[in-house]
XYZ file of C-alpha atoms in Angstrom:
377
model
C -79.330 -55.127 30.204
C -77.800 -54.872 26.638
C -79.733 -51.574 25.953
C -78.627 -50.125 29.275
C -74.862 -51.313 28.645
C -75.106 -49.369 25.311
C -76.382 -45.954 27.043
C -73.593 -46.270 29.520
C -70.804 -46.670 26.973
C -72.391 -43.411 24.915
C -72.074 -41.521 28.296
C -68.825 -42.583 29.008
C -67.499 -41.864 25.410
C -69.297 -38.410 25.673
C -67.258 -37.598 28.777
C -64.092 -38.812 27.371
C -64.395 -36.324 24.285
C -65.126 -33.790 26.254
C -62.222 -34.316 29.108
C -60.130 -34.949 25.655
C -61.273 -31.535 24.222
C -60.587 -29.579 27.435
C -56.886 -30.923 27.491
C -56.351 -29.916 23.909
C -57.631 -26.557 24.779
C -55.657 -26.444 27.741
C -52.601 -27.348 25.934
C -53.183 -24.558 23.532
C -53.797 -22.362 25.980
C -50.279 -22.898 27.830
C -47.959 -22.422 24.489
C -49.717 -18.985 23.870
C -47.885 -17.921 27.274
C -44.411 -15.940 26.510
C -41.526 -18.421 26.161
C -37.807 -17.636 26.439
C -36.291 -16.896 22.643
C -33.135 -15.362 21.221
C -32.232 -11.642 21.520
C -31.862 -10.564 18.069
C -29.515 -8.010 16.083
C -27.007 -8.834 18.816
C -23.280 -6.879 18.415
C -20.451 -5.643 20.392
C -18.288 -3.001 18.658
C -14.955 -2.599 20.024
C -12.660 0.747 20.127
C -9.807 -1.060 19.816
C -9.539 -4.523 18.877
C -5.743 -5.108 19.355
C -4.232 -7.497 21.366
C -4.033 -6.817 24.989
C -5.402 -3.331 24.069
C -7.985 -1.510 26.254
C -11.230 -1.296 24.748
C -14.480 0.168 25.106
C -17.501 -2.081 24.307
C -20.638 -1.116 22.876
C -23.160 -4.221 23.039
C -26.441 -4.183 21.117
C -29.304 -6.377 20.718
C -33.187 -6.282 20.378
C -35.929 -8.030 22.796
C -37.478 -10.697 20.674
C -41.112 -10.148 19.663
C -43.509 -11.987 22.144
C -40.716 -11.922 24.918
C -41.623 -11.039 28.413
C -38.683 -8.702 28.431
C -37.181 -7.476 31.667
C -39.481 -7.184 34.701
C -38.859 -5.839 37.518
C -36.325 -7.069 39.779
C -34.680 -9.261 36.810
C -31.515 -8.848 35.319
C -29.518 -8.570 32.151
C -26.049 -10.263 31.893
C -23.043 -9.983 29.916
C -20.659 -12.791 30.120
C -17.127 -12.113 28.721
C -14.988 -15.329 27.903
C -11.878 -15.961 29.707
C -9.095 -13.682 28.688
C -10.835 -10.477 28.822
C -9.624 -8.408 31.783
C -12.216 -6.737 33.610
C -9.978 -4.467 35.605
C -11.852 -1.985 37.894
C -14.981 -1.475 35.392
C -18.032 -0.698 37.988
C -21.260 0.721 37.619
C -19.482 4.399 36.703
C -18.053 3.133 33.609
C -21.375 1.521 32.306
C -24.492 3.086 30.565
C -27.804 1.482 29.741
C -30.386 2.958 26.789
C -33.345 1.622 26.105
C -34.841 2.836 22.984
C -32.050 5.306 22.782
C -33.047 6.671 26.432
C -30.414 6.723 29.043
C -31.529 4.608 32.126
C -30.037 5.470 35.664
C -27.389 3.335 37.236
C -26.419 2.813 40.408
C -24.171 -0.075 42.337
C -27.467 -1.473 43.564
C -31.053 -1.287 42.093
C -33.777 1.000 43.937
C -36.926 1.867 41.923
C -36.337 3.346 38.579
C -32.600 3.047 38.991
C -30.913 0.077 37.669
C -27.953 -1.589 39.585
C -24.939 -2.792 37.580
C -21.924 -4.657 39.205
C -19.302 -6.928 37.938
C -18.470 -10.165 39.215
C -15.441 -12.132 37.637
C -16.221 -11.959 34.102
C -19.802 -11.226 34.305
C -21.548 -7.678 34.309
C -24.995 -7.844 35.757
C -27.449 -5.236 35.631
C -30.500 -5.363 37.657
C -33.937 -3.936 37.852
C -35.283 -2.158 40.547
C -38.830 -1.377 39.329
C -37.909 -0.592 35.814
C -39.037 -2.852 32.915
C -37.899 -3.599 29.258
C -40.418 -4.601 26.909
C -40.606 -6.855 23.663
C -39.274 -5.569 20.533
C -37.486 -2.607 22.664
C -33.806 -2.042 21.348
C -30.793 -2.312 24.106
C -27.464 -0.597 24.129
C -24.946 -1.570 26.889
C -21.990 0.842 26.753
C -18.762 -0.181 28.796
C -15.530 2.098 29.307
C -14.823 5.691 28.472
C -17.640 5.697 25.939
C -20.256 5.900 28.831
C -21.122 8.915 30.225
C -18.385 9.499 33.075
C -16.298 6.114 32.072
C -12.920 5.963 33.169
C -12.086 2.208 33.206
C -11.961 -0.010 30.317
C -11.660 -3.962 29.472
C -8.412 -5.233 28.473
C -8.423 -7.572 25.322
C -7.143 -10.837 25.362
C -3.294 -11.470 24.913
C -3.643 -13.842 22.100
C -5.654 -12.904 18.612
C -8.765 -15.038 18.038
C -12.667 -14.997 17.614
C -14.304 -14.716 21.122
C -18.020 -15.332 22.103
C -19.788 -13.062 24.454
C -22.983 -14.400 25.919
C -25.914 -12.026 26.894
C -29.082 -12.990 28.736
C -32.068 -10.541 29.157
C -34.590 -11.174 31.767
C -34.626 -14.196 34.139
C -36.124 -17.717 34.746
C -37.945 -19.873 32.211
C -39.087 -16.585 30.302
C -35.519 -15.245 30.205
C -34.078 -14.523 26.577
C -30.486 -15.159 25.356
C -28.027 -14.210 22.768
C -24.563 -14.464 21.654
C -22.030 -12.423 19.608
C -18.477 -12.593 18.768
C -15.410 -10.199 18.550
C -12.424 -10.645 16.616
C -8.819 -9.671 18.667
C -5.959 -9.394 16.178
C -2.779 -7.379 15.791
C -2.984 -4.049 14.430
C -1.926 -3.532 10.730
C 0.697 -1.077 10.468
C 0.492 0.863 7.291
C 3.587 2.596 5.961
C 4.672 4.866 2.889
C 7.276 7.150 1.864
C 7.215 10.449 -0.055
C 10.326 11.701 -1.589
C 11.361 15.024 -0.943
C 10.855 17.913 -3.690
C 12.749 21.198 -3.646
C 12.888 23.248 -6.896
C 14.363 26.981 -6.894
C 13.976 29.316 -9.865
C 15.242 32.758 -10.327
C 14.017 34.402 -13.698
C 14.488 37.734 -15.584
C 11.717 40.535 -15.536
C 12.048 41.563 -18.995
C 9.718 44.105 -19.186
C 10.461 47.790 -18.543
C 7.612 49.249 -16.475
C 6.974 46.289 -14.832
C 5.572 46.894 -11.200
C 7.584 45.921 -8.231
C 6.115 46.628 -4.826
C 4.991 50.119 -5.513
C 7.566 50.975 -8.279
C 8.360 50.172 -11.692
C 11.225 48.854 -13.484
C 13.515 51.143 -15.776
C 15.431 48.165 -16.916
C 15.449 44.454 -17.748
C 16.964 41.622 -16.181
C 17.846 38.162 -16.886
C 18.048 34.992 -14.477
C 21.784 35.645 -13.881
C 22.162 39.555 -14.579
C 20.876 42.793 -13.161
C 22.414 45.324 -15.481
C 21.958 48.864 -14.209
C 24.170 50.390 -17.120
C 25.457 53.987 -17.075
C 23.837 55.903 -13.931
C 23.125 59.447 -13.816
C 23.352 61.564 -10.955
C 19.563 61.900 -9.400
C 17.918 59.209 -11.724
C 17.001 56.154 -9.894
C 17.246 52.861 -11.695
C 14.915 49.691 -10.598
C 15.353 46.257 -12.160
C 13.315 43.324 -10.768
C 13.880 39.084 -10.954
C 11.178 36.618 -10.123
C 11.526 33.717 -7.706
C 9.541 30.552 -7.658
C 9.808 27.865 -5.246
C 8.312 24.636 -5.337
C 8.331 22.049 -2.649
C 6.679 19.667 -0.257
C 8.711 20.710 2.771
C 6.377 20.659 5.737
C 8.108 23.432 7.240
C 8.099 25.529 4.137
C 11.314 27.055 3.131
C 13.319 30.642 3.496
C 15.201 32.387 0.784
C 17.665 34.823 1.668
C 20.092 37.046 -0.393
C 23.624 38.614 -0.062
C 26.364 40.596 -1.743
C 29.921 39.388 -1.311
C 30.827 43.092 -1.524
C 29.766 46.743 -2.217
C 29.234 47.497 -5.880
C 32.815 48.041 -6.397
C 35.487 49.498 -9.002
C 39.069 48.274 -9.709
C 39.762 51.935 -8.870
C 38.690 51.386 -5.480
C 35.847 53.453 -5.588
C 32.528 51.994 -4.395
C 28.538 52.498 -4.216
C 27.381 51.772 -0.764
C 24.240 50.134 0.986
C 21.147 51.968 1.276
C 20.530 54.604 3.237
C 24.100 56.231 2.907
C 26.063 53.305 4.079
C 24.017 52.650 6.968
C 23.238 48.890 5.466
C 19.236 49.529 6.962
C 17.815 46.213 7.385
C 14.541 47.466 8.430
C 12.125 48.502 5.485
C 12.182 52.054 4.895
C 11.071 54.725 2.350
C 13.463 55.306 -0.678
C 15.673 58.738 -0.336
C 18.426 59.878 -2.296
C 22.040 59.903 -1.183
C 23.034 62.707 0.999
C 25.663 63.947 -1.387
C 28.013 65.008 1.542
C 31.370 65.986 0.223
C 33.043 64.679 3.684
C 31.324 61.650 3.705
C 31.778 59.249 0.394
C 29.138 56.864 1.507
C 26.502 59.428 0.609
C 27.601 59.769 -2.803
C 25.456 56.698 -3.994
C 23.379 53.859 -2.532
C 21.537 50.594 -3.438
C 18.838 48.757 -1.918
C 16.328 45.975 -2.453
C 12.452 45.472 -1.988
C 10.267 42.057 -2.055
C 6.530 41.831 -2.642
C 6.295 38.715 -0.564
C 3.537 40.216 1.859
C 3.876 37.477 4.587
C 7.391 37.310 5.397
C 8.709 35.699 8.627
C 11.124 38.806 9.160
C 9.903 42.324 8.520
C 7.355 42.731 5.665
C 8.489 45.496 3.075
C 4.937 47.357 2.154
C 4.879 49.379 -0.804
C 8.057 51.216 -2.202
C 10.065 50.226 1.161
C 13.592 49.078 0.858
C 16.480 47.718 2.750
C 20.334 47.572 1.892
C 22.106 44.936 -0.176
C 25.000 43.858 2.132
C 27.016 41.113 3.265
C 24.650 40.015 5.859
C 22.019 37.610 4.351
C 18.561 39.396 4.221
C 15.347 37.160 3.976
C 13.280 38.361 0.899
C 10.997 35.037 0.567
C 9.303 32.458 3.110
C 6.582 30.249 3.347
C 5.892 27.976 6.269
C 4.645 24.604 4.289
C 4.407 22.925 0.922
C 4.580 25.435 -2.293
C 3.559 25.434 -5.704
C 5.921 27.612 -7.652
C 3.190 29.732 -8.839
C 0.771 31.272 -6.058
C 2.047 34.634 -4.935
C 3.437 34.825 -1.452
C 3.149 31.087 -1.435
C 5.389 29.895 -4.504
C 6.314 32.618 -6.004
C 7.315 36.392 -5.570
C 9.298 39.277 -6.999
C 12.360 41.074 -5.426
C 13.440 44.662 -6.850
C 16.799 46.199 -6.900
C 17.093 49.847 -6.997
C 20.143 52.232 -7.234
C 20.832 55.968 -7.331
C 23.847 58.157 -7.078
C 24.872 61.677 -6.591
C 27.041 64.069 -8.627
C 29.915 63.164 -6.687
C 29.787 59.663 -6.945
C 33.330 58.609 -8.478
C 33.651 57.705 -12.119
C 34.341 54.046 -13.269
C 33.109 51.960 -15.831
C 33.430 48.682 -13.943
C 31.316 48.983 -10.706
C 30.314 45.206 -10.138
C 29.268 42.571 -7.055
C 27.980 39.355 -6.732
C 24.222 38.212 -5.352
C 23.745 35.025 -3.942
C 20.425 33.654 -3.242
C 20.234 30.982 -0.603
C 16.821 28.777 -0.610
C 16.704 26.720 2.413
C 13.616 24.218 2.977
C 12.526 22.641 6.237
C 11.290 19.102 5.707
């Protein structure tokens, strides 16, 4: 009996060990199944984080390694906390991308088409037959950033940090994750730039200097244009340099006008080009008409500008208009200028005079030129 008892005990112990080993093996095999985990690299990028602003949302996450992912018929949910107003957001305002590939969305799932719907604070995206695997990158766009999207989500009316919940997959094997967005007042950035405007007139003190297709015959200063003693049939040309420096957004315009004809104390005058017609459209220079019956034709003078992009008529080479009491635009630009670049911050103007043998003698012909420079800030 004693021997039989020991044999029975040994058999029982062997059976018990086999059962225990089987339980251990079964236990380990259970934990090799996919388990729920946290989705990774979760983020939500807003197009506008201002209080009460309407905003697009770009939600991104990665399905964790070892996950069952999203199987056919399962869902992805995005839950926004109280305070976010979902408005009229619907499937047409949602894009789903898996590994950068756009998935087809509709109001309800069907085959490879996913369904997307908003109920309360929750956006639910439901699979028909499509699946998402472990390690897949998922991007959900909500708002006008979605292809064809028109409706956006309105941010809460108070600032703070708000948690957004995400689930990927359904049931015991579903994965979950959370991210946060900060809602805060916009920051107003202000600055002030003082206005600047400098206008300088300077002489051209070189005889033979080029001015719009002709050459100077005398020098000038910033305040004088001295034609000197005139001879019949001899053209005299003098130039001045104009420089403008400004930060005016609309640029500037410079005009010039005379206070009268070149007038002598005797009452004789030298009229405006051409023959007293006071031509305002640039024309080629011509000698005075020298008509004994018309004193306007006995002598005239005019001006030209090298500015090639005037707001008004451009002069072109050796073209002239009259100096007159009507302001004439001679220099302009449509933005800030540096005071040095030709046609932008710098130009040359020329003044030309010619008399005929009939021009009355006098030693004190004079007039005053006025430059007016007007910036537009």
